[in-house]
């Protein structure tokens, strides 16, 4: 995990260093804030809040920091009755770098570290087990479409965790996001 954090900080510092023009002066820069929110209710419940803040260095490059706050709960039934309930919490930090090769398309790399914890409750017989808490590194890589608006941009991205840790919250499937960034 230390390597992931150090690598992320190095990438962010390198991006900042290359954001200056040939005279060594900083170009016009724009901060942005955004992120995502997810909600699913029922036998499988998900509540997800993923704020991010960033800096658009020039028309080709942006970078920033974010958080992951997720709660999940899943009930399983056997013969029509509740059998078990698994609850899990995820808190994490991420950094991201976005490259815009053309105006309405971006490529994104997002290293992150997520702390995952939770428990499983069985109803018959009644038992409760605590899941081992651990920090799981991930590196999400992908791209998407950027639709500019008057105050920011709408983002449609598809990312994939290239590390594929067995306990990753992303699993072996694409992560599809729709979000909005507000410029300030």
Backbone as ProteinMPNN parsed JSONL, in Angstrom:
{"seq_chain_A": "XXXXXXXXXXXXXXXXXXXXXXXXXXXXXXXXXXXXXXXXXXXXXXXXXXXXXXXXXXXXXXXXXXXXXXXXXXXXXXXXXXXXXXXXXXXXXXXXXXXXXXXXXXXXXXXXXXXXXXXXXXXXXXXXXXXXXXXXXXXXXXXXXXXXXXXXXXXXXXXXXXXXXXXXXXXXXXXXXXXXXXXX", "coords_chain_A": {"N_chain_A": [[0.82, -1.184, 0.0], [1.992, 1.215, 0.739], [3.677, 1.65, -1.421], [1.811, 2.133, -3.442], [0.632, 4.562, -2.59], [2.89, 6.263, -2.517], [3.679, 6.127, -5.22], [1.399, 7.267, -6.396], [1.485, 9.895, -5.358], [3.909, 10.726, -6.495], [3.261, 10.656, -9.25], [1.281, 12.657, -9.301], [2.827, 14.904, -8.528], [4.631, 15.003, -10.671], [2.912, 15.576, -12.786], [2.083, 18.129, -12.019], [4.516, 19.478, -12.274], [4.951, 19.421, -15.053], [3.01, 21.122, -15.959], [3.594, 23.717, -16.576], [4.321, 26.519, -18.735], [6.631, 27.184, -21.503], [8.133, 29.333, -20.51], [8.298, 28.867, -17.858], [6.202, 29.725, -16.373], [3.052, 29.31, -14.818], [0.248, 28.0, -16.553], [-3.134, 29.061, -17.39], [-5.337, 27.718, -15.058], [-7.808, 25.369, -13.937], [-9.859, 24.484, -11.302], [-11.773, 21.637, -10.336], [-14.677, 19.958, -9.089], [-16.396, 17.016, -8.197], [-17.809, 13.807, -8.744], [-19.357, 10.733, -7.712], [-22.492, 9.058, -6.918], [-24.164, 6.334, -5.54], [-26.988, 4.148, -5.285], [-28.864, 1.452, -4.166], [-31.574, -0.469, -3.255], [-33.057, -3.079, -1.291], [-32.973, -6.677, -1.281], [-30.313, -6.74, -1.845], [-28.416, -4.168, -0.819], [-26.956, -1.066, -1.524], [-25.06, 1.719, -0.794], [-23.354, 4.414, -1.904], [-20.835, 6.846, -1.944], [-18.758, 8.989, -3.652], [-16.757, 11.362, -3.686], [-14.723, 13.708, -5.568], [-11.945, 15.882, -6.177], [-10.194, 18.066, -8.359], [-7.688, 19.271, -10.681], [-7.392, 21.008, -13.606], [-4.876, 21.13, -15.715], [-4.134, 21.869, -18.324], [-5.464, 21.825, -21.676], [-5.115, 19.159, -22.223], [-4.569, 17.665, -19.894], [-5.417, 16.592, -16.616], [-5.703, 16.184, -13.045], [-6.192, 14.712, -9.763], [-7.657, 14.132, -6.468], [-9.507, 11.745, -4.497], [-12.25, 10.2, -2.631], [-13.593, 7.119, -1.362], [-16.577, 5.954, -0.158], [-18.474, 3.466, 0.974], [-21.29, 1.392, 1.61], [-22.516, -1.857, 1.9], [-25.056, -4.368, 1.874], [-26.246, -7.634, 1.99], [-28.824, -9.919, 1.788], [-29.456, -13.357, 2.135], [-31.581, -16.02, 1.189], [-33.047, -19.118, 2.178], [-35.054, -21.82, 1.441], [-37.3, -20.101, 1.554], [-36.95, -18.55, 3.859], [-35.085, -16.115, 5.778], [-31.646, -16.601, 5.638], [-28.958, -15.723, 5.853], [-27.1, -12.677, 6.434], [-24.937, -10.432, 5.002], [-22.857, -7.781, 5.719], [-20.952, -5.004, 4.648], [-18.363, -2.597, 4.758], [-16.654, 0.038, 3.089], [-13.942, 2.149, 2.943], [-11.937, 4.517, 1.366], [-9.077, 5.963, -0.365], [-8.122, 7.798, -3.278], [-6.13, 8.662, -6.147], [-6.066, 10.385, -9.253], [-5.326, 10.579, -12.735], [-6.045, 12.266, -15.66], [-6.051, 12.107, -19.128], [-6.665, 13.927, -22.006], [-6.924, 13.176, -25.099], [-8.38, 13.964, -27.34], [-10.949, 16.445, -27.721], [-13.501, 15.597, -26.556], [-13.067, 13.178, -25.283], [-11.568, 11.053, -22.846], [-8.77, 9.489, -21.167], [-8.184, 7.586, -18.317], [-6.306, 6.991, -15.334], [-6.381, 5.517, -12.223], [-5.083, 5.021, -9.277], [-5.743, 3.423, -6.156], [-6.455, 2.875, -2.629], [-8.304, 0.823, -0.616], [-9.975, 0.348, 2.445], [-11.423, -2.425, 3.729], [-14.095, -3.863, 5.505], [-16.301, -5.816, 7.66], [-19.171, -7.996, 8.417], [-20.762, -11.241, 8.895], [-23.954, -12.507, 9.426], [-25.671, -15.274, 10.564], [-28.89, -16.782, 10.629], [-30.137, -19.184, 11.4], [-28.662, -21.772, 12.769], [-28.468, -19.002, 15.12], [-25.694, -17.023, 14.573], [-22.767, -14.964, 14.482], [-20.198, -13.605, 12.541], [-17.152, -11.898, 12.295], [-15.717, -10.305, 9.529], [-12.408, -10.469, 8.162], [-10.639, -7.508, 8.339], [-9.068, -5.495, 5.894], [-6.616, -3.769, 3.862], [-6.969, -3.012, 0.55], [-5.315, -2.707, -2.47], [-5.952, -1.074, -5.612], [-5.885, -0.487, -9.125], [-7.458, 1.436, -11.279], [-8.124, 1.562, -14.685], [-8.978, 3.12, -17.698], [-11.378, 4.758, -19.789], [-13.408, 7.373, -21.271], [-16.324, 9.312, -22.254], [-16.635, 12.86, -22.475], [-18.833, 15.393, -21.845], [-19.141, 18.651, -22.33], [-20.614, 21.254, -20.332], [-22.356, 24.269, -19.374], [-21.384, 24.971, -16.799], [-19.494, 23.026, -16.201], [-18.776, 19.618, -16.714], [-20.228, 16.612, -17.987], [-19.534, 13.247, -17.289], [-18.911, 10.078, -18.702], [-17.758, 7.054, -17.977], [-15.777, 4.05, -18.372], [-14.096, 1.814, -16.484], [-11.43, -0.407, -15.389], [-10.173, -2.677, -13.029], [-6.911, -3.294, -12.964], [-5.147, -4.641, -11.268], [-6.449, -6.787, -10.026], [-6.848, -7.968, -7.407], [-7.915, -10.613, -5.313], [-9.758, -9.853, -3.324], [-10.694, -7.421, -4.098], [-12.981, -4.678, -4.331], [-14.055, -4.37, -6.837], [-13.973, -6.621, -8.463], [-13.864, -8.923, -11.268], [-14.795, -7.323, -13.508], [-16.057, -4.672, -15.639], [-16.116, -1.27, -14.472], [-18.623, 0.928, -14.509], [-19.301, 4.306, -14.761], [-21.204, 7.278, -14.248], [-20.936, 10.656, -14.037], [-20.548, 14.048, -12.758], [-18.705, 17.009, -13.191], [-17.985, 20.052, -11.64], [-16.775, 23.162, -12.556], [-14.538, 25.493, -11.05]], "CA_chain_A": [[0.0, 0.0, 0.0], [2.879, 2.377, 0.761], [4.146, 1.868, -2.788], [0.707, 2.736, -4.197], [0.498, 5.958, -2.172], [4.082, 6.994, -2.968], [3.585, 6.229, -6.677], [0.338, 8.23, -6.699], [1.985, 11.243, -5.068], [4.925, 11.021, -7.496], [2.565, 10.963, -10.503], [0.633, 13.959, -9.137], [3.885, 15.92, -8.545], [5.153, 15.089, -12.041], [1.902, 16.269, -13.584], [2.177, 19.55, -11.644], [5.755, 20.031, -12.826], [4.829, 19.576, -16.503], [1.883, 21.982, -16.306], [4.076, 25.066, -16.81], [4.665, 26.776, -20.133], [8.069, 27.202, -21.763], [8.777, 30.388, -19.711], [8.288, 28.459, -16.459], [5.038, 30.293, -15.705], [1.894, 28.421, -14.839], [-0.814, 28.352, -17.485], [-4.433, 29.203, -16.749], [-5.729, 26.438, -14.498], [-9.177, 25.307, -13.444], [-10.198, 23.46, -10.328], [-13.099, 21.057, -10.524], [-15.152, 19.055, -8.045], [-17.457, 16.159, -8.696], [-17.794, 12.473, -8.19], [-20.524, 9.91, -7.985], [-23.342, 8.593, -5.838], [-24.874, 5.132, -5.942], [-28.007, 3.701, -4.339], [-29.657, 0.286, -4.531], [-32.254, -0.928, -2.046], [-33.717, -4.379, -1.428], [-32.175, -7.764, -0.711], [-28.946, -6.233, -1.965], [-28.431, -2.725, -0.588], [-25.686, -0.388, -1.764], [-25.032, 3.172, -0.67], [-21.993, 4.758, -2.298], [-20.527, 8.262, -2.128], [-17.388, 9.032, -4.164], [-16.379, 12.725, -4.092], [-13.382, 13.94, -6.107], [-11.546, 17.248, -6.539], [-9.062, 17.983, -9.266], [-7.085, 20.451, -11.261], [-7.195, 20.865, -15.052], [-3.64, 21.85, -15.971], [-4.243, 22.415, -19.672], [-6.568, 21.138, -22.356], [-4.815, 17.739, -22.353], [-4.201, 16.982, -18.662], [-6.029, 16.912, -15.33], [-5.374, 15.218, -11.987], [-6.854, 15.052, -8.514], [-7.773, 13.217, -5.338], [-10.886, 11.389, -4.203], [-12.566, 9.294, -1.526], [-14.618, 6.103, -1.578], [-17.35, 5.631, 1.039], [-19.46, 2.509, 0.469], [-21.92, 0.431, 2.519], [-23.308, -2.869, 1.206], [-25.721, -5.367, 2.696], [-26.88, -8.624, 1.138], [-29.549, -10.969, 2.496], [-29.652, -14.586, 1.375], [-32.722, -16.801, 1.676], [-33.008, -20.559, 1.939], [-36.396, -22.367, 1.687], [-38.256, -19.037, 1.84], [-36.664, -17.827, 5.106], [-33.771, -15.482, 5.824], [-30.593, -17.527, 6.03], [-27.792, -14.961, 6.308], [-26.978, -11.279, 6.011], [-23.552, -9.982, 4.978], [-22.702, -6.331, 5.602], [-19.561, -4.648, 4.378], [-18.055, -1.182, 4.605], [-15.421, 0.332, 2.36], [-13.482, 3.539, 2.942], [-10.701, 4.517, 0.615], [-8.537, 7.174, -0.979], [-7.595, 7.567, -4.618], [-5.627, 9.768, -6.96], [-6.351, 10.079, -10.647], [-4.755, 11.396, -13.802], [-6.863, 12.174, -16.869], [-5.451, 12.617, -20.351], [-7.7, 14.223, -22.988], [-6.264, 13.209, -26.404], [-9.259, 14.79, -28.17], [-11.769, 17.296, -26.867], [-14.612, 14.971, -25.831], [-12.695, 11.832, -24.856], [-10.473, 11.039, -21.875], [-8.202, 8.247, -20.673], [-7.974, 7.82, -16.885], [-5.624, 6.021, -14.484], [-6.781, 5.868, -10.857], [-4.637, 4.131, -8.197], [-6.453, 3.651, -4.902], [-6.333, 1.929, -1.519], [-9.587, 0.733, 0.079], [-10.043, -0.419, 3.68], [-12.661, -3.192, 3.643], [-14.427, -4.512, 6.767], [-17.697, -6.213, 7.691], [-19.535, -9.18, 9.184], [-21.794, -12.128, 8.37], [-24.866, -12.983, 10.464], [-26.511, -16.405, 10.202], [-30.101, -16.732, 11.439], [-30.552, -20.463, 11.926], [-28.688, -21.221, 14.117], [-27.965, -17.624, 15.187], [-24.256, -16.843, 14.752], [-22.247, -13.768, 13.817], [-18.757, -13.668, 12.32], [-16.537, -10.678, 11.794], [-14.827, -10.522, 8.391], [-11.075, -9.886, 8.338], [-10.475, -6.182, 7.731], [-7.799, -5.381, 5.191], [-6.464, -2.697, 2.883], [-6.853, -3.615, -0.78], [-4.948, -1.76, -3.525], [-6.544, -1.235, -6.94], [-5.536, 0.52, -10.134], [-8.503, 1.484, -12.291], [-7.652, 2.117, -15.951], [-10.041, 3.122, -18.697], [-11.627, 6.019, -20.475], [-14.81, 7.702, -21.405], [-16.766, 10.502, -22.968], [-16.784, 14.087, -21.704], [-19.784, 16.285, -22.482], [-19.069, 19.948, -21.65], [-21.83, 22.007, -20.042], [-22.048, 25.662, -19.05], [-20.649, 25.091, -15.531], [-18.594, 21.901, -15.972], [-18.83, 18.557, -17.723], [-20.796, 15.313, -17.661], [-18.557, 12.21, -17.608], [-19.359, 8.7, -18.846], [-16.497, 6.319, -18.015], [-15.69, 2.616, -18.138], [-12.779, 1.55, -15.911], [-11.19, -1.803, -15.052], [-9.116, -2.856, -12.03], [-5.871, -4.131, -13.575], [-4.433, -5.446, -10.268], [-7.261, -7.988, -9.818], [-6.73, -8.578, -6.096], [-9.122, -11.425, -5.1], [-10.698, -9.185, -2.427], [-11.014, -6.099, -4.634], [-14.424, -4.417, -4.405], [-14.471, -4.244, -8.23], [-14.081, -7.919, -9.106], [-13.356, -9.073, -12.629], [-15.808, -6.756, -14.398], [-15.878, -3.235, -15.848], [-16.767, -0.337, -13.562], [-19.253, 1.95, -15.336], [-19.648, 5.484, -13.958], [-21.74, 8.502, -14.821], [-20.698, 11.679, -13.034], [-20.547, 15.443, -13.192], [-17.681, 17.875, -12.609], [-18.282, 21.485, -11.63], [-15.55, 23.965, -12.63], [-14.47, 26.734, -10.251]], "C_chain_A": [[0.87, 1.257, 0.0], [3.38, 2.697, -0.634], [3.069, 2.535, -3.627], [0.567, 4.209, -3.87], [1.683, 6.782, -2.67], [4.056, 7.171, -4.483], [2.546, 7.267, -7.075], [0.803, 9.661, -6.459], [3.045, 11.663, -6.08], [4.281, 11.415, -8.819], [1.92, 12.344, -10.424], [1.672, 15.087, -9.186], [4.461, 16.102, -9.948], [4.182, 15.835, -12.945], [1.948, 17.762, -13.289], [3.406, 20.2, -12.272], [5.642, 20.292, -14.322], [3.688, 20.494, -16.922], [2.304, 23.43, -16.548], [4.413, 25.263, -18.276], [6.183, 26.893, -20.288], [8.817, 28.298, -21.005], [8.816, 30.031, -18.233], [7.108, 29.029, -15.694], [3.87, 29.333, -15.842], [0.864, 28.932, -15.837], [-2.116, 28.528, -16.706], [-4.918, 27.828, -16.302], [-7.157, 26.507, -13.987], [-9.307, 24.167, -12.455], [-11.559, 22.889, -10.698], [-13.407, 20.128, -9.357], [-16.293, 18.242, -8.624], [-17.399, 14.824, -8.016], [-19.053, 11.733, -8.533], [-21.26, 9.526, -6.723], [-24.077, 7.37, -6.346], [-25.854, 4.692, -4.868], [-28.766, 2.526, -4.925], [-30.26, -0.242, -3.247], [-32.96, -2.247, -2.318], [-32.904, -5.447, -0.742], [-30.688, -7.458, -0.791], [-29.029, -4.716, -1.852], [-27.031, -2.181, -0.805], [-25.905, 1.099, -1.586], [-23.581, 3.58, -0.89], [-21.871, 6.263, -2.513], [-19.055, 8.355, -2.494], [-17.023, 10.443, -4.625], [-14.944, 12.79, -4.616], [-13.178, 15.435, -6.34], [-10.313, 17.136, -7.419], [-8.677, 19.317, -9.838], [-6.857, 20.189, -12.741], [-6.012, 21.747, -15.435], [-3.625, 22.539, -17.331], [-5.32, 21.622, -20.39], [-6.351, 19.632, -22.485], [-4.734, 16.984, -21.033], [-4.934, 17.516, -17.44], [-5.648, 15.836, -14.324], [-6.081, 15.638, -10.711], [-6.847, 13.924, -7.51], [-9.237, 12.911, -5.091], [-10.997, 10.449, -3.022], [-13.606, 8.283, -1.983], [-15.282, 5.82, -0.235], [-18.507, 4.743, 0.585], [-19.968, 1.635, 1.614], [-22.708, -0.554, 1.665], [-23.895, -3.843, 2.219], [-26.418, -6.336, 1.756], [-27.516, -9.707, 1.999], [-29.686, -12.173, 1.569], [-30.764, -15.385, 2.03], [-32.512, -18.27, 1.318], [-34.363, -21.129, 2.345], [-37.378, -21.292, 2.148], [-37.99, -18.248, 3.11], [-35.278, -17.193, 5.02], [-32.747, -16.473, 6.36], [-29.373, -16.786, 6.566], [-27.872, -13.53, 5.798], [-25.509, -10.9, 6.127], [-23.541, -8.474, 4.817], [-21.227, -6.025, 5.449], [-19.448, -3.134, 4.239], [-16.728, -1.019, 3.881], [-15.146, 1.82, 2.507], [-12.138, 3.538, 2.228], [-10.321, 5.875, 0.085], [-8.031, 6.825, -2.367], [-6.981, 8.842, -5.167], [-5.964, 9.402, -8.398], [-5.641, 11.063, -11.552], [-5.626, 11.159, -15.023], [-6.134, 12.827, -18.03], [-6.569, 12.753, -21.381], [-7.054, 14.306, -24.379], [-7.066, 14.0, -27.445], [-10.287, 15.427, -27.251], [-12.816, 16.554, -26.035], [-14.335, 13.543, -25.375], [-11.546, 11.915, -23.867], [-10.046, 9.615, -21.581], [-7.847, 8.517, -19.216], [-7.231, 6.657, -16.254], [-5.889, 6.453, -13.054], [-6.29, 4.823, -9.857], [-5.42, 4.452, -6.922], [-6.156, 2.564, -3.886], [-7.641, 1.973, -0.751], [-9.467, -0.155, 1.307], [-11.405, -1.089, 3.71], [-12.871, -3.953, 4.954], [-15.904, -4.934, 6.731], [-17.94, -7.422, 8.555], [-20.609, -9.977, 8.457], [-22.623, -12.611, 9.55], [-25.708, -14.117, 9.887], [-27.696, -16.425, 11.159], [-30.481, -18.074, 12.05], [-29.434, -21.478, 11.764], [-28.074, -19.819, 14.147], [-26.465, -17.573, 15.515], [-23.837, -15.584, 14.007], [-20.734, -13.889, 13.738], [-18.269, -12.337, 11.78], [-15.601, -11.034, 10.64], [-13.479, -9.874, 8.666], [-11.016, -8.55, 7.611], [-9.111, -6.122, 7.064], [-7.814, -4.191, 4.238], [-6.161, -3.34, 1.541], [-6.454, -2.541, -1.791], [-5.663, -2.095, -4.84], [-5.946, -0.179, -7.857], [-6.596, 0.424, -11.227], [-7.967, 2.194, -13.519], [-8.803, 2.058, -16.94], [-10.178, 4.47, -19.358], [-13.102, 6.292, -20.57], [-15.056, 8.97, -22.187], [-16.95, 11.659, -22.004], [-17.73, 14.995, -22.484], [-19.762, 17.615, -21.741], [-20.461, 20.559, -21.454], [-21.406, 23.426, -19.676], [-21.16, 25.802, -17.816], [-19.64, 23.97, -15.283], [-18.664, 20.903, -17.095], [-19.482, 17.314, -17.145], [-19.798, 14.262, -18.13], [-19.234, 10.846, -17.668], [-18.096, 7.86, -18.993], [-16.707, 4.814, -17.828], [-14.252, 2.349, -17.705], [-12.67, 0.066, -15.559], [-10.024, -1.873, -14.076], [-8.07, -3.82, -12.574], [-5.095, -4.966, -12.559], [-5.142, -6.763, -9.97], [-6.943, -8.719, -8.507], [-8.013, -9.387, -5.845], [-10.166, -10.747, -4.202], [-11.049, -7.765, -2.876], [-12.519, -5.89, -4.658], [-14.94, -4.379, -5.84], [-14.63, -5.58, -8.946], [-13.515, -7.907, -10.513], [-14.42, -8.595, -13.625], [-15.546, -5.266, -14.577], [-16.653, -2.429, -14.805], [-17.302, 0.809, -14.424], [-19.703, 3.086, -14.433], [-20.268, 6.573, -14.826], [-21.578, 9.548, -13.723], [-20.722, 13.069, -13.619], [-19.437, 16.182, -12.458], [-18.153, 19.314, -12.709], [-16.966, 22.239, -11.616], [-15.657, 25.158, -11.696], [-13.078, 27.268, -10.233]], "O_chain_A": [[0.539, 2.245, -0.654], [3.501, 3.865, -1.003], [3.371, 3.409, -4.439], [0.401, 5.028, -4.774], [1.497, 7.883, -3.188], [4.376, 8.249, -4.982], [2.779, 8.061, -7.987], [0.54, 10.543, -7.277], [3.084, 12.824, -6.486], [4.695, 12.39, -9.446], [2.003, 13.119, -11.376], [1.43, 16.116, -9.816], [4.746, 17.225, -10.365], [4.599, 16.64, -13.778], [1.863, 18.577, -14.208], [3.344, 21.335, -12.744], [6.18, 21.284, -14.815], [3.42, 20.635, -18.115], [1.442, 24.293, -16.711], [4.749, 24.312, -18.981], [6.926, 26.723, -19.322], [10.037, 28.205, -20.867], [9.318, 30.816, -17.428], [7.016, 28.84, -14.481], [3.724, 28.641, -16.849], [0.637, 30.136, -15.954], [-2.197, 28.193, -15.524], [-4.909, 26.88, -17.087], [-7.653, 27.581, -13.646], [-8.917, 23.033, -12.733], [-12.391, 23.571, -11.297], [-12.502, 19.586, -8.722], [-17.063, 18.734, -9.449], [-16.994, 14.713, -6.859], [-19.737, 12.049, -9.506], [-20.741, 9.647, -5.613], [-24.566, 7.37, -7.476], [-25.584, 4.845, -3.677], [-29.256, 2.596, -6.052], [-29.553, -0.444, -2.26], [-33.406, -2.504, -3.437], [-32.226, -5.184, 0.251], [-29.907, -7.859, 0.072], [-29.642, -4.058, -2.692], [-26.047, -2.752, -0.335], [-26.829, 1.673, -2.162], [-22.688, 3.15, -0.16], [-22.703, 6.874, -3.183], [-18.195, 7.87, -1.759], [-16.981, 10.703, -5.828], [-14.071, 12.041, -4.178], [-14.121, 16.16, -6.659], [-9.494, 16.233, -7.252], [-9.264, 20.351, -9.52], [-6.181, 19.222, -13.091], [-6.134, 22.972, -15.473], [-3.152, 23.668, -17.458], [-6.02, 20.825, -19.765], [-7.283, 18.9, -22.816], [-4.822, 15.756, -21.041], [-5.058, 18.726, -17.25], [-5.312, 14.714, -14.701], [-6.52, 16.782, -10.584], [-6.154, 12.918, -7.661], [-10.111, 13.71, -5.429], [-10.001, 9.967, -2.483], [-14.401, 8.558, -2.881], [-14.598, 5.477, 0.729], [-19.414, 5.206, -0.106], [-19.2, 1.196, 2.47], [-23.482, -0.143, 0.801], [-23.312, -4.104, 3.272], [-27.107, -5.914, 0.827], [-26.853, -10.333, 2.826], [-29.988, -12.034, 0.384], [-30.882, -15.428, 3.255], [-31.894, -18.609, 0.309], [-34.785, -20.94, 3.486], [-38.198, -21.54, 3.031], [-38.757, -17.334, 3.415], [-34.409, -17.668, 4.289], [-32.954, -17.1, 7.399], [-28.815, -17.159, 7.598], [-28.609, -13.221, 4.861], [-24.904, -11.023, 7.192], [-24.145, -7.942, 3.886], [-20.369, -6.687, 6.033], [-20.325, -2.479, 3.675], [-15.809, -1.823, 4.035], [-16.011, 2.651, 2.229], [-11.303, 2.664, 2.458], [-11.119, 6.812, 0.082], [-7.571, 5.71, -2.613], [-7.275, 9.946, -4.71], [-6.129, 8.225, -8.718], [-5.39, 12.212, -11.189], [-5.916, 10.018, -15.386], [-5.66, 13.959, -17.925], [-7.331, 11.812, -21.604], [-6.67, 15.396, -24.804], [-6.486, 14.631, -28.329], [-10.468, 14.982, -26.117], [-12.986, 16.893, -24.864], [-15.267, 12.783, -25.111], [-10.649, 12.744, -24.02], [-10.819, 8.667, -21.718], [-7.272, 9.56, -18.904], [-7.476, 5.495, -16.578], [-5.658, 7.608, -12.697], [-6.989, 3.842, -9.603], [-5.722, 5.613, -6.647], [-5.675, 1.483, -4.225], [-8.05, 3.036, -0.283], [-8.932, -1.261, 1.238], [-12.432, -0.41, 3.716], [-11.955, -4.604, 5.457], [-16.666, -4.471, 5.882], [-17.074, -7.843, 9.323], [-21.272, -9.483, 7.545], [-22.078, -13.068, 10.555], [-26.371, -13.955, 8.862], [-27.551, -16.129, 12.345], [-31.092, -18.105, 13.119], [-29.279, -22.011, 10.665], [-27.25, -19.486, 13.294], [-26.028, -18.015, 16.579], [-24.469, -15.188, 13.028], [-20.069, -14.226, 14.717], [-18.901, -11.731, 10.914], [-14.789, -11.952, 10.754], [-13.413, -8.841, 9.332], [-11.306, -8.468, 6.417], [-8.123, -6.629, 7.595], [-8.87, -3.681, 3.862], [-5.215, -4.117, 1.41], [-7.178, -1.559, -1.956], [-5.937, -3.259, -5.131], [-5.549, 0.895, -7.406], [-6.63, -0.535, -11.997], [-7.42, 3.293, -13.42], [-9.52, 1.059, -17.01], [-9.214, 5.227, -19.472], [-13.933, 5.559, -20.035], [-14.138, 9.607, -22.704], [-17.368, 11.47, -20.862], [-17.469, 15.328, -23.64], [-20.302, 17.713, -20.639], [-21.354, 20.402, -22.287], [-20.215, 23.737, -19.672], [-20.276, 26.659, -17.787], [-18.987, 23.966, -14.24], [-18.62, 21.261, -18.272], [-19.314, 16.999, -15.967], [-19.27, 14.36, -19.237], [-20.031, 10.499, -16.796], [-17.424, 7.938, -20.021], [-17.678, 4.374, -17.212], [-13.309, 2.616, -18.449], [-13.678, -0.631, -15.445], [-9.005, -1.21, -14.269], [-8.31, -5.025, -12.641], [-4.435, -5.927, -12.955], [-4.48, -7.762, -9.688], [-6.787, -9.94, -8.496], [-9.102, -8.893, -6.138], [-11.354, -11.05, -4.319], [-11.637, -6.998, -2.113], [-13.265, -6.818, -4.972], [-16.153, -4.358, -6.047], [-15.352, -5.662, -9.939], [-12.781, -6.996, -10.896], [-14.883, -9.36, -14.471], [-14.875, -4.657, -13.744], [-17.703, -2.854, -14.324], [-16.525, 1.571, -15.001], [-20.408, 2.858, -13.45], [-19.897, 6.754, -15.986], [-22.036, 9.343, -12.599], [-20.896, 13.249, -14.824], [-19.25, 16.006, -11.254], [-18.662, 19.739, -13.746], [-16.121, 21.988, -10.755], [-16.721, 25.761, -11.56], [-12.821, 28.302, -9.615]]}, "name": "protein", "num_of_chains": 1, "seq": "XXXXXXXXXXXXXXXXXXXXXXXXXXXXXXXXXXXXXXXXXXXXXXXXXXXXXXXXXXXXXXXXXXXXXXXXXXXXXXXXXXXXXXXXXXXXXXXXXXXXXXXXXXXXXXXXXXXXXXXXXXXXXXXXXXXXXXXXXXXXXXXXXXXXXXXXXXXXXXXXXXXXXXXXXXXXXXXXXXXXXXXX"}
